[in-house]
Amino acid sequence: MRDPTPNPSLALVAASAADEARAAQLAARLGLPLLATGIDPARCTQADALLVASGRALFLQQTGRGAPGPVAADFGSAGMRYRSATGPRELVAKAVGLGRKNPLRVLDATAGLGRDAFVLADLGCELALCERHPVVVELLRAGLECAAVSGDHWLAGVAQRMRLYPGDARQLEPAAIGSADVIYLDPMFPRRSKSAAVKKEMAWFQTLLERDGGPQDAETLLHWALRQAPARVVVKRPARAPSLATLSPSHCITGKAVRYDVYVLHKLA
């Protein structure tokens, strides 16, 4: 297994001949090289990771022997179903103020793989997901499409409450920003230590995302969110990390590994 590199190289690959047309379209849209169909990621030396098109699914797989498992926006996974079962006990639900307004409209300005957004949508919130990394946008798009056509009424119903907006949240139309009751930020900084309970594939995925910003960019995003004057801004942080931009929150909701800093600007109503 290769160690994460500061600028990992990516390529597209079709899992089978039936996926070649879709893989070619994605490669052209993302400006990535298209490799031979069905190439084995463990033996691939042309890229640090492969974006694999397989049916409607899309996943990111690090190359090399012993590489961690694939990364995907799989909203029907066992892990997501487990989080669904925890329901309102989820700390993120408490942080956004679930139950204080119905429906609660949340703008997830740093959507990533959309996992926290899915939890909130499952609880009845209306989610606008913004993601500016083009590869992650495609992972999210594929995940939402798979959920919509899954035949699982619960899964499809939750996906209907999630709307994807590719690009920087700060470039959204003012009406879309202004309609949000809560702006949610998960800037993923600072990087967690090796001793933290972070799956290897997600640590590598974080390396990919870090190309699009850093701690200073995250601070700028928080200042922007506060200027939009939603009812509250929620920032996800490692439990022991300092407050982002040294701005003291109104209150914190802390778990074993993560903390939610809540900036209350006015009452949810």
Short mmCIF file of C-alpha atoms in Angstrom, two decimals:
data_model
loop_
_atom_site.label_atom_id
_atom_site.label_comp_id
_atom_site.label_asym_id
_atom_site.label_seq_id
_atom_site.Cartn_x
_atom_site.Cartn_y
_atom_site.Cartn_z
CA MET A 1 0.00 0.00 0.00
CA ARG A 2 1.29 3.44 -0.90
CA ASP A 3 1.43 6.23 1.62
CA PRO A 4 -0.84 9.21 0.85
CA THR A 5 0.85 11.73 -1.42
CA PRO A 6 0.32 15.50 -1.28
CA ASN A 7 -1.08 15.51 -4.83
CA PRO A 8 -2.49 12.06 -5.58
CA SER A 9 -2.94 11.25 -9.27
CA LEU A 10 -6.32 9.93 -10.40
CA ALA A 11 -7.61 8.03 -13.42
CA LEU A 12 -10.96 6.67 -14.62
CA VAL A 13 -11.65 3.01 -15.31
CA ALA A 14 -14.72 1.07 -16.39
CA ALA A 15 -15.41 -2.04 -14.32
CA SER A 16 -16.76 -3.86 -17.41
CA ALA A 17 -17.41 -3.30 -21.09
CA ALA A 18 -20.96 -2.23 -20.24
CA ASP A 19 -19.53 0.68 -18.21
CA GLU A 20 -17.16 2.02 -20.87
CA ALA A 21 -19.43 4.73 -22.26
CA ARG A 22 -20.15 6.16 -18.81
CA ALA A 23 -16.50 5.98 -17.81
CA ALA A 24 -15.47 7.83 -20.97
CA GLN A 25 -18.02 10.58 -20.27
CA LEU A 26 -16.79 10.99 -16.71
CA ALA A 27 -13.16 11.04 -17.80
CA ALA A 28 -13.90 13.79 -20.30
CA ARG A 29 -15.92 15.81 -17.78
CA LEU A 30 -13.27 15.53 -15.06
CA GLY A 31 -10.25 15.82 -17.33
CA LEU A 32 -8.83 12.49 -16.12
CA PRO A 33 -7.06 9.77 -18.10
CA LEU A 34 -9.11 6.69 -19.00
CA LEU A 35 -7.33 3.40 -18.34
CA ALA A 36 -7.97 -0.11 -19.65
CA THR A 37 -11.31 -1.62 -18.71
CA GLY A 38 -11.27 -3.85 -15.66
CA ILE A 39 -7.71 -3.03 -14.60
CA ASP A 40 -6.82 -4.46 -11.18
CA PRO A 41 -6.24 -1.58 -8.71
CA ALA A 42 -3.74 -3.73 -6.79
CA ARG A 43 -1.55 -3.99 -9.90
CA CYS A 44 -2.11 -0.50 -11.28
CA THR A 45 0.95 1.75 -11.42
CA GLN A 46 -0.40 4.53 -13.67
CA ALA A 47 -2.23 6.39 -10.87
CA ASP A 48 -2.43 6.68 -7.09
CA ALA A 49 -6.15 6.00 -7.21
CA LEU A 50 -8.84 4.91 -9.64
CA LEU A 51 -12.34 6.28 -9.99
CA VAL A 52 -14.26 3.15 -10.95
CA ALA A 53 -17.56 3.24 -12.84
CA SER A 54 -19.55 0.09 -12.14
CA GLY A 55 -23.19 0.13 -13.22
CA ARG A 56 -24.80 3.16 -11.59
CA ALA A 57 -22.24 3.06 -8.79
CA LEU A 58 -19.02 5.05 -8.64
CA PHE A 59 -16.22 4.51 -6.16
CA LEU A 60 -12.70 5.67 -5.50
CA GLN A 61 -10.08 2.99 -4.97
CA GLN A 62 -6.49 3.61 -3.95
CA THR A 63 -4.06 1.52 -6.00
CA GLY A 64 -1.30 -0.82 -4.89
CA ARG A 65 -1.16 -4.03 -2.90
CA GLY A 66 -2.73 -3.86 0.54
CA ALA A 67 -4.57 -0.61 -0.23
CA PRO A 68 -7.58 0.18 1.97
CA GLY A 69 -11.09 -0.42 0.71
CA PRO A 70 -13.03 1.76 -1.72
CA VAL A 71 -14.64 5.07 -0.86
CA ALA A 72 -18.14 5.83 -2.12
CA ALA A 73 -21.28 7.75 -1.25
CA ASP A 74 -23.19 4.59 -0.39
CA PHE A 75 -26.28 5.73 1.47
CA GLY A 76 -27.71 2.22 1.70
CA SER A 77 -24.66 0.78 3.45
CA ALA A 78 -24.83 -1.01 6.78
CA GLY A 79 -23.05 1.90 8.41
CA MET A 80 -25.61 4.42 7.20
CA ARG A 81 -28.50 2.16 8.24
CA TYR A 82 -26.95 1.89 11.70
CA ARG A 83 -26.74 5.68 11.97
CA SER A 84 -30.38 5.88 10.86
CA ALA A 85 -31.34 3.60 13.73
CA THR A 86 -29.77 5.98 16.25
CA GLY A 87 -32.13 8.69 15.03
CA PRO A 88 -32.41 11.89 17.09
CA ARG A 89 -29.66 10.66 19.43
CA GLU A 90 -27.14 11.65 16.74
CA LEU A 91 -25.08 14.57 18.06
CA VAL A 92 -25.31 16.37 14.72
CA ALA A 93 -29.11 16.36 15.07
CA LYS A 94 -28.86 18.08 18.43
CA ALA A 95 -26.35 20.56 17.07
CA VAL A 96 -28.55 21.78 14.20
CA GLY A 97 -31.57 22.15 16.50
CA LEU A 98 -33.69 19.25 15.27
CA GLY A 99 -37.28 19.58 16.46
CA ARG A 100 -37.21 23.34 16.87
CA LYS A 101 -38.60 23.91 13.38
CA ASN A 102 -40.29 21.64 10.85
CA PRO A 103 -39.02 21.25 8.24
CA LEU A 104 -35.56 22.41 9.17
CA ARG A 105 -33.57 23.59 6.13
CA VAL A 106 -29.86 22.90 6.31
CA LEU A 107 -27.17 24.08 3.93
CA ASP A 108 -24.25 21.65 4.12
CA ALA A 109 -21.53 23.87 2.70
CA THR A 110 -18.82 21.18 2.79
CA ALA A 111 -20.79 18.07 1.89
CA GLY A 112 -17.96 15.59 1.28
CA LEU A 113 -19.58 12.16 0.96
CA GLY A 114 -22.85 13.47 2.37
CA ARG A 115 -23.04 11.17 5.37
CA ASP A 116 -24.04 13.74 7.98
CA ALA A 117 -26.40 15.30 5.44
CA PHE A 118 -28.08 11.94 4.91
CA VAL A 119 -28.57 11.47 8.64
CA LEU A 120 -30.27 14.86 8.87
CA ALA A 121 -32.40 14.22 5.78
CA ASP A 122 -33.45 10.89 7.30
CA LEU A 123 -34.68 12.85 10.30
CA GLY A 124 -36.86 15.05 8.09
CA CYS A 125 -34.56 17.98 7.36
CA GLU A 126 -34.33 19.48 3.88
CA LEU A 127 -30.70 19.44 2.75
CA ALA A 128 -28.81 21.52 0.20
CA LEU A 129 -25.42 19.88 -0.36
CA CYS A 130 -22.55 21.96 -1.72
CA GLU A 131 -19.31 20.34 -2.78
CA ARG A 132 -16.60 21.96 -4.86
CA HIS A 133 -14.23 19.05 -5.53
CA PRO A 134 -15.32 17.68 -8.95
CA VAL A 135 -14.52 14.04 -8.13
CA VAL A 136 -16.46 14.17 -4.87
CA VAL A 137 -19.37 15.82 -6.71
CA GLU A 138 -19.52 12.81 -9.02
CA LEU A 139 -19.36 10.40 -6.07
CA LEU A 140 -22.25 12.25 -4.43
CA ARG A 141 -24.25 12.40 -7.65
CA ALA A 142 -23.85 8.65 -8.16
CA GLY A 143 -24.80 7.93 -4.55
CA LEU A 144 -27.98 9.98 -4.76
CA GLU A 145 -28.94 8.44 -8.09
CA CYS A 146 -28.37 4.92 -6.77
CA ALA A 147 -30.53 5.70 -3.75
CA ALA A 148 -33.30 7.16 -5.91
CA VAL A 149 -33.60 4.04 -8.10
CA SER A 150 -32.80 1.48 -5.42
CA GLY A 151 -36.36 0.23 -5.01
CA ASP A 152 -35.97 0.88 -1.28
CA HIS A 153 -38.76 3.32 -0.41
CA TRP A 154 -37.01 4.52 2.73
CA LEU A 155 -33.72 5.16 0.92
CA ALA A 156 -35.36 6.87 -2.05
CA GLY A 157 -37.48 9.01 0.24
CA VAL A 158 -34.48 10.30 2.15
CA ALA A 159 -32.61 11.05 -1.08
CA GLN A 160 -35.54 13.18 -2.24
CA ARG A 161 -34.84 15.57 0.64
CA MET A 162 -31.24 16.05 -0.53
CA ARG A 163 -30.35 18.40 -3.39
CA LEU A 164 -26.83 18.61 -4.77
CA TYR A 165 -25.28 21.94 -5.74
CA PRO A 166 -21.87 21.42 -7.37
CA GLY A 167 -19.39 24.17 -6.60
CA ASP A 168 -18.50 26.54 -3.79
CA ALA A 169 -21.35 27.32 -1.40
CA ARG A 170 -20.32 30.96 -1.48
CA GLN A 171 -21.33 31.09 -5.13
CA LEU A 172 -24.91 29.98 -4.54
CA GLU A 173 -27.78 32.25 -5.44
CA PRO A 174 -28.63 34.55 -2.49
CA ALA A 175 -32.13 33.07 -2.31
CA ALA A 176 -30.76 29.57 -1.83
CA ILE A 177 -28.42 30.72 0.93
CA GLY A 178 -31.01 32.91 2.61
CA SER A 179 -33.57 30.10 2.83
CA ALA A 180 -31.28 28.01 5.04
CA ASP A 181 -32.06 27.86 8.74
CA VAL A 182 -28.68 26.29 9.50
CA ILE A 183 -25.33 26.36 7.71
CA TYR A 184 -23.28 23.26 8.48
CA LEU A 185 -19.51 23.08 8.05
CA ASP A 186 -17.20 20.09 8.30
CA PRO A 187 -13.83 21.47 7.12
CA MET A 188 -11.92 18.35 8.28
CA PHE A 189 -9.07 20.37 9.81
CA PRO A 190 -6.72 19.94 11.50
CA ARG A 191 -5.66 16.46 10.37
CA ARG A 192 -6.21 13.90 13.11
CA SER A 193 -3.27 12.08 14.64
CA LYS A 194 -2.38 8.51 13.68
CA SER A 195 -3.77 7.32 16.99
CA ALA A 196 -7.25 8.61 16.16
CA ALA A 197 -9.91 6.14 15.12
CA VAL A 198 -9.99 7.06 11.45
CA LYS A 199 -10.38 4.37 8.82
CA LYS A 200 -7.42 4.20 6.46
CA GLU A 201 -9.52 4.79 3.36
CA MET A 202 -11.04 7.93 4.86
CA ALA A 203 -7.63 9.26 5.90
CA TRP A 204 -6.54 8.92 2.28
CA PHE A 205 -9.78 10.53 1.09
CA GLN A 206 -9.04 13.49 3.35
CA THR A 207 -5.68 13.86 1.60
CA LEU A 208 -7.55 14.20 -1.69
CA LEU A 209 -9.87 16.88 -0.31
CA GLU A 210 -7.05 18.90 1.22
CA ARG A 211 -5.94 19.94 -2.25
CA ASP A 212 -8.93 22.27 -2.40
CA GLY A 213 -8.28 24.19 0.77
CA GLY A 214 -6.66 24.34 4.16
CA PRO A 215 -7.19 25.72 7.65
CA GLN A 216 -7.13 29.32 6.46
CA ASP A 217 -9.76 28.60 3.83
CA ALA A 218 -11.92 26.91 6.47
CA GLU A 219 -11.71 30.01 8.66
CA THR A 220 -12.77 32.18 5.72
CA LEU A 221 -15.72 29.88 5.14
CA LEU A 222 -16.84 30.22 8.76
CA HIS A 223 -16.70 34.02 8.59
CA TRP A 224 -18.75 33.86 5.39
CA ALA A 225 -21.35 31.58 6.99
CA LEU A 226 -21.78 33.87 9.97
CA ARG A 227 -22.33 36.87 7.67
CA GLN A 228 -25.27 35.09 6.02
CA ALA A 229 -27.11 35.30 9.35
CA PRO A 230 -28.88 31.93 9.43
CA ALA A 231 -30.44 30.94 12.75
CA ARG A 232 -27.27 29.04 13.54
CA VAL A 233 -23.95 27.90 12.11
CA VAL A 234 -22.64 24.48 13.15
CA VAL A 235 -18.97 23.50 12.76
CA LYS A 236 -17.80 19.90 13.16
CA ARG A 237 -14.40 19.64 14.85
CA PRO A 238 -12.14 16.96 16.33
CA ALA A 239 -13.07 16.77 20.01
CA ARG A 240 -9.85 18.37 21.28
CA ALA A 241 -9.24 20.84 18.46
CA PRO A 242 -9.43 24.59 19.10
CA SER A 243 -12.39 26.55 17.85
CA LEU A 244 -12.16 27.45 14.19
CA ALA A 245 -10.80 30.97 13.60
CA THR A 246 -10.56 31.31 17.41
CA LEU A 247 -14.25 32.27 17.43
CA SER A 248 -15.95 31.07 20.60
CA PRO A 249 -19.23 29.25 19.89
CA SER A 250 -22.46 29.82 21.77
CA HIS A 251 -22.23 26.24 23.01
CA CYS A 252 -20.65 22.90 22.12
CA ILE A 253 -21.97 19.37 21.81
CA THR A 254 -19.10 16.98 22.41
CA GLY A 255 -18.72 13.28 21.74
CA LYS A 256 -15.77 10.93 22.16
CA ALA A 257 -14.13 11.76 18.83
CA VAL A 258 -15.88 14.86 17.50
CA ARG A 259 -17.32 18.11 18.74
CA TYR A 260 -19.98 20.37 17.24
CA ASP A 261 -19.44 24.10 17.81
CA VAL A 262 -22.80 25.85 17.60
CA TYR A 263 -23.01 29.57 16.80
CA VAL A 264 -26.54 30.72 17.57
CA LEU A 265 -27.45 33.93 15.73
CA HIS A 266 -31.17 33.99 16.35
CA LYS A 267 -34.05 31.72 17.29
CA LEU A 268 -35.17 28.96 14.97
CA ALA A 269 -38.72 29.80 13.95
#
